[in-house]
Amino acid sequence: PENFTVDIPNTISSSIDGSLSGKKASPLSGREAGDGDGYIEGNEIYESLRYFIALGEHSAEVIEFTLQIASALEQQNINELSFTSDDDGRDKKLIITRGVTRGGVSYEYEMTMFDVADDKMGLQLLWNTSPIKGVGILNLHQYRQN
């Protein structure tokens, strides 16, 4: 797709340091997680859910950026690209394939990225453009080996 985005309101997304929209979050009603009473309070579940949503939000940003790269490569008819990562200095290989079937589902496109040294996949995106639907798998360990 030419454009892909996931918009998640800041009111339900919180980073791991407890900040919300760049502001430090207040403590959970004076309670400390795991206070030993044997009960999980609703606010404890809600806080954990906000961190999970934030993780999904940041993952969506990675996917959005990656799809922009895929679109640019397709416009230039580039199906394969090798490069050295700025993050870990290791060689990576990116491959875009058309018309693939994975798990019994047909996709118009597949984009994979491998670490050349150990041939382990760091990224796999599968998507269709009509309707726009896909799946992405990120192995962040393969992005930063150092």
PDB file of C-alpha atoms in Angstrom:
ATOM      1  CA  PRO A   1       0.000   0.000   0.000  1.00  0.00           C
ATOM      2  CA  GLU A   2       1.083   3.571  -0.598  1.00  0.00           C
ATOM      3  CA  ASN A   3       0.196   4.484   2.956  1.00  0.00           C
ATOM      4  CA  PHE A   4      -0.280   2.454   6.120  1.00  0.00           C
ATOM      5  CA  THR A   5      -0.793   3.754   9.605  1.00  0.00           C
ATOM      6  CA  VAL A   6      -2.106   2.735  12.981  1.00  0.00           C
ATOM      7  CA  ASP A   7      -3.424   5.606  15.076  1.00  0.00           C
ATOM      8  CA  ILE A   8      -3.705   4.831  18.765  1.00  0.00           C
ATOM      9  CA  PRO A   9      -4.892   7.567  21.143  1.00  0.00           C
ATOM     10  CA  ASN A  10      -2.340   8.625  23.762  1.00  0.00           C
ATOM     11  CA  THR A  11      -4.921   8.089  26.491  1.00  0.00           C
ATOM     12  CA  ILE A  12      -4.600   4.313  26.129  1.00  0.00           C
ATOM     13  CA  SER A  13      -0.899   4.045  25.289  1.00  0.00           C
ATOM     14  CA  SER A  14       1.935   4.321  27.804  1.00  0.00           C
ATOM     15  CA  SER A  15       5.649   3.691  27.442  1.00  0.00           C
ATOM     16  CA  ILE A  16       7.496   1.272  29.683  1.00  0.00           C
ATOM     17  CA  ASP A  17       8.845   4.090  31.875  1.00  0.00           C
ATOM     18  CA  GLY A  18       5.277   4.985  32.811  1.00  0.00           C
ATOM     19  CA  SER A  19       5.139   8.159  30.774  1.00  0.00           C
ATOM     20  CA  LEU A  20       2.007   9.115  28.948  1.00  0.00           C
ATOM     21  CA  SER A  21       2.415  11.529  26.052  1.00  0.00           C
ATOM     22  CA  GLY A  22       5.806  12.538  27.396  1.00  0.00           C
ATOM     23  CA  LYS A  23       4.503  13.246  30.919  1.00  0.00           C
ATOM     24  CA  LYS A  24       5.354  11.092  33.916  1.00  0.00           C
ATOM     25  CA  ALA A  25       2.372   8.990  34.996  1.00  0.00           C
ATOM     26  CA  SER A  26       1.098   9.189  38.543  1.00  0.00           C
ATOM     27  CA  PRO A  27       1.390   6.136  40.830  1.00  0.00           C
ATOM     28  CA  LEU A  28      -1.425   3.603  40.758  1.00  0.00           C
ATOM     29  CA  SER A  29      -3.583   4.999  43.594  1.00  0.00           C
ATOM     30  CA  GLY A  30      -0.694   4.538  46.015  1.00  0.00           C
ATOM     31  CA  ARG A  31      -0.627   0.756  45.396  1.00  0.00           C
ATOM     32  CA  GLU A  32       2.448  -1.138  44.423  1.00  0.00           C
ATOM     33  CA  ALA A  33       2.112  -3.948  41.911  1.00  0.00           C
ATOM     34  CA  GLY A  34       2.315  -7.349  43.562  1.00  0.00           C
ATOM     35  CA  ASP A  35       1.482  -6.226  47.093  1.00  0.00           C
ATOM     36  CA  GLY A  36       0.882  -9.822  48.104  1.00  0.00           C
ATOM     37  CA  ASP A  37      -2.842  -9.647  48.807  1.00  0.00           C
ATOM     38  CA  GLY A  38      -3.533 -12.306  46.161  1.00  0.00           C
ATOM     39  CA  TYR A  39      -5.761 -10.032  44.110  1.00  0.00           C
ATOM     40  CA  ILE A  40      -5.035  -8.242  40.864  1.00  0.00           C
ATOM     41  CA  GLU A  41      -6.640  -4.841  40.894  1.00  0.00           C
ATOM     42  CA  GLY A  42      -8.287  -3.444  37.782  1.00  0.00           C
ATOM     43  CA  ASN A  43      -5.855  -0.551  37.631  1.00  0.00           C
ATOM     44  CA  GLU A  44      -2.913  -3.009  37.555  1.00  0.00           C
ATOM     45  CA  ILE A  45      -4.438  -4.755  34.544  1.00  0.00           C
ATOM     46  CA  TYR A  46      -5.125  -1.413  32.884  1.00  0.00           C
ATOM     47  CA  GLU A  47      -1.515  -0.256  33.310  1.00  0.00           C
ATOM     48  CA  SER A  48      -0.178  -3.488  31.810  1.00  0.00           C
ATOM     49  CA  LEU A  49      -2.617  -3.184  28.930  1.00  0.00           C
ATOM     50  CA  ARG A  50      -1.376   0.341  28.191  1.00  0.00           C
ATOM     51  CA  TYR A  51       2.215  -0.922  27.937  1.00  0.00           C
ATOM     52  CA  PHE A  52       1.090  -3.702  25.591  1.00  0.00           C
ATOM     53  CA  ILE A  53      -0.763  -1.167  23.428  1.00  0.00           C
ATOM     54  CA  ALA A  54       2.331   1.079  23.363  1.00  0.00           C
ATOM     55  CA  LEU A  55       4.420  -1.871  22.154  1.00  0.00           C
ATOM     56  CA  GLY A  56       1.903  -2.459  19.359  1.00  0.00           C
ATOM     57  CA  GLU A  57       1.919   1.236  18.497  1.00  0.00           C
ATOM     58  CA  HIS A  58       5.708   1.350  18.157  1.00  0.00           C
ATOM     59  CA  SER A  59       5.704  -1.910  16.184  1.00  0.00           C
ATOM     60  CA  ALA A  60       3.184  -0.340  13.813  1.00  0.00           C
ATOM     61  CA  GLU A  61       5.583   2.577  13.276  1.00  0.00           C
ATOM     62  CA  VAL A  62       8.338   0.107  12.301  1.00  0.00           C
ATOM     63  CA  ILE A  63       5.971  -1.655   9.881  1.00  0.00           C
ATOM     64  CA  GLU A  64       4.796   1.675   8.416  1.00  0.00           C
ATOM     65  CA  PHE A  65       8.390   2.745   7.755  1.00  0.00           C
ATOM     66  CA  THR A  66       9.276  -0.665   6.315  1.00  0.00           C
ATOM     67  CA  LEU A  67       6.315  -0.578   3.923  1.00  0.00           C
ATOM     68  CA  GLN A  68       7.456   2.847   2.700  1.00  0.00           C
ATOM     69  CA  ILE A  69      10.823   1.278   1.886  1.00  0.00           C
ATOM     70  CA  ALA A  70       9.113  -1.625   0.102  1.00  0.00           C
ATOM     71  CA  SER A  71       7.022   0.798  -1.955  1.00  0.00           C
ATOM     72  CA  ALA A  72      10.087   2.821  -2.957  1.00  0.00           C
ATOM     73  CA  LEU A  73      11.981  -0.335  -3.956  1.00  0.00           C
ATOM     74  CA  GLU A  74       9.032  -1.608  -5.998  1.00  0.00           C
ATOM     75  CA  GLN A  75       8.774   1.702  -7.863  1.00  0.00           C
ATOM     76  CA  GLN A  76      12.408   1.235  -8.897  1.00  0.00           C
ATOM     77  CA  ASN A  77      11.875  -2.469  -9.755  1.00  0.00           C
ATOM     78  CA  ILE A  78      14.322  -3.575  -7.052  1.00  0.00           C
ATOM     79  CA  ASN A  79      13.472  -7.025  -5.674  1.00  0.00           C
ATOM     80  CA  GLU A  80      16.684  -7.706  -3.781  1.00  0.00           C
ATOM     81  CA  LEU A  81      18.976  -5.448  -1.808  1.00  0.00           C
ATOM     82  CA  SER A  82      22.068  -5.991   0.329  1.00  0.00           C
ATOM     83  CA  PHE A  83      23.278  -3.408   2.823  1.00  0.00           C
ATOM     84  CA  THR A  84      25.273  -2.941   6.004  1.00  0.00           C
ATOM     85  CA  SER A  85      23.190  -2.046   9.035  1.00  0.00           C
ATOM     86  CA  ASP A  86      23.966   1.228  10.797  1.00  0.00           C
ATOM     87  CA  ASP A  87      22.705  -0.330  14.049  1.00  0.00           C
ATOM     88  CA  ASP A  88      25.040  -3.333  14.330  1.00  0.00           C
ATOM     89  CA  GLY A  89      27.458  -3.002  11.385  1.00  0.00           C
ATOM     90  CA  ARG A  90      26.426  -6.413  10.011  1.00  0.00           C
ATOM     91  CA  ASP A  91      25.431  -7.209   6.440  1.00  0.00           C
ATOM     92  CA  LYS A  92      21.707  -7.653   5.759  1.00  0.00           C
ATOM     93  CA  LYS A  93      19.821  -8.927   2.737  1.00  0.00           C
ATOM     94  CA  LEU A  94      16.303  -7.790   1.858  1.00  0.00           C
ATOM     95  CA  ILE A  95      14.136  -9.705  -0.626  1.00  0.00           C
ATOM     96  CA  ILE A  96      10.709  -8.743  -1.998  1.00  0.00           C
ATOM     97  CA  THR A  97       8.721 -11.567  -3.602  1.00  0.00           C
ATOM     98  CA  ARG A  98       5.360 -11.391  -5.383  1.00  0.00           C
ATOM     99  CA  GLY A  99       2.611 -13.991  -5.256  1.00  0.00           C
ATOM    100  CA  VAL A 100       3.437 -16.163  -2.248  1.00  0.00           C
ATOM    101  CA  THR A 101       1.387 -18.557  -0.141  1.00  0.00           C
ATOM    102  CA  ARG A 102       2.144 -18.963   3.547  1.00  0.00           C
ATOM    103  CA  GLY A 103       0.060 -21.070   5.915  1.00  0.00           C
ATOM    104  CA  GLY A 104      -2.523 -21.675   3.198  1.00  0.00           C
ATOM    105  CA  VAL A 105      -3.063 -17.925   2.667  1.00  0.00           C
ATOM    106  CA  SER A 106      -2.117 -16.201  -0.587  1.00  0.00           C
ATOM    107  CA  TYR A 107      -0.391 -12.831  -0.425  1.00  0.00           C
ATOM    108  CA  GLU A 108       0.507 -10.375  -3.178  1.00  0.00           C
ATOM    109  CA  TYR A 109       3.810  -9.498  -1.538  1.00  0.00           C
ATOM    110  CA  GLU A 110       6.366 -10.865   0.887  1.00  0.00           C
ATOM    111  CA  MET A 111       9.301  -8.875   2.189  1.00  0.00           C
ATOM    112  CA  THR A 112      11.998 -10.656   4.174  1.00  0.00           C
ATOM    113  CA  MET A 113      15.213  -9.399   5.679  1.00  0.00           C
ATOM    114  CA  PHE A 114      18.020 -11.686   6.807  1.00  0.00           C
ATOM    115  CA  ASP A 115      21.265 -11.248   8.671  1.00  0.00           C
ATOM    116  CA  VAL A 116      23.780 -12.515   6.084  1.00  0.00           C
ATOM    117  CA  ALA A 117      26.302 -13.905   8.598  1.00  0.00           C
ATOM    118  CA  ASP A 118      23.944 -16.339  10.299  1.00  0.00           C
ATOM    119  CA  ASP A 119      21.126 -16.466   7.695  1.00  0.00           C
ATOM    120  CA  LYS A 120      18.495 -15.749  10.361  1.00  0.00           C
ATOM    121  CA  MET A 121      15.395 -13.773   9.495  1.00  0.00           C
ATOM    122  CA  GLY A 122      14.916 -10.428  11.202  1.00  0.00           C
ATOM    123  CA  LEU A 123      11.776  -9.356   9.362  1.00  0.00           C
ATOM    124  CA  GLN A 124       8.970 -10.963   7.412  1.00  0.00           C
ATOM    125  CA  LEU A 125       6.051  -8.961   6.040  1.00  0.00           C
ATOM    126  CA  LEU A 126       3.229 -10.484   4.025  1.00  0.00           C
ATOM    127  CA  TRP A 127       0.479  -8.275   2.611  1.00  0.00           C
ATOM    128  CA  ASN A 128      -2.282  -7.776   0.109  1.00  0.00           C
ATOM    129  CA  THR A 129      -3.319  -4.420  -1.321  1.00  0.00           C
ATOM    130  CA  SER A 130      -7.005  -5.035  -2.004  1.00  0.00           C
ATOM    131  CA  PRO A 131      -8.194  -5.182   0.674  1.00  0.00           C
ATOM    132  CA  ILE A 132      -5.171  -3.953   2.600  1.00  0.00           C
ATOM    133  CA  LYS A 133      -4.383  -6.779   4.964  1.00  0.00           C
ATOM    134  CA  GLY A 134      -1.200  -8.412   6.118  1.00  0.00           C
ATOM    135  CA  VAL A 135       0.969  -9.823   8.829  1.00  0.00           C
ATOM    136  CA  GLY A 136       4.407  -8.854  10.090  1.00  0.00           C
ATOM    137  CA  ILE A 137       6.984 -10.722  12.132  1.00  0.00           C
ATOM    138  CA  LEU A 138       9.910  -8.838  13.644  1.00  0.00           C
ATOM    139  CA  ASN A 139      12.886 -10.481  15.327  1.00  0.00           C
ATOM    140  CA  LEU A 140      14.543  -7.480  16.953  1.00  0.00           C
ATOM    141  CA  HIS A 141      17.546  -9.532  18.038  1.00  0.00           C
ATOM    142  CA  GLN A 142      18.552  -9.789  14.373  1.00  0.00           C
ATOM    143  CA  TYR A 143      18.551  -5.990  14.052  1.00  0.00           C
ATOM    144  CA  ARG A 144      21.158  -5.391  16.730  1.00  0.00           C
ATOM    145  CA  GLN A 145      23.654  -8.186  17.232  1.00  0.00           C
ATOM    146  CA  ASN A 146      26.111  -6.087  19.263  1.00  0.00           C
TER     147      ASN A 146
END
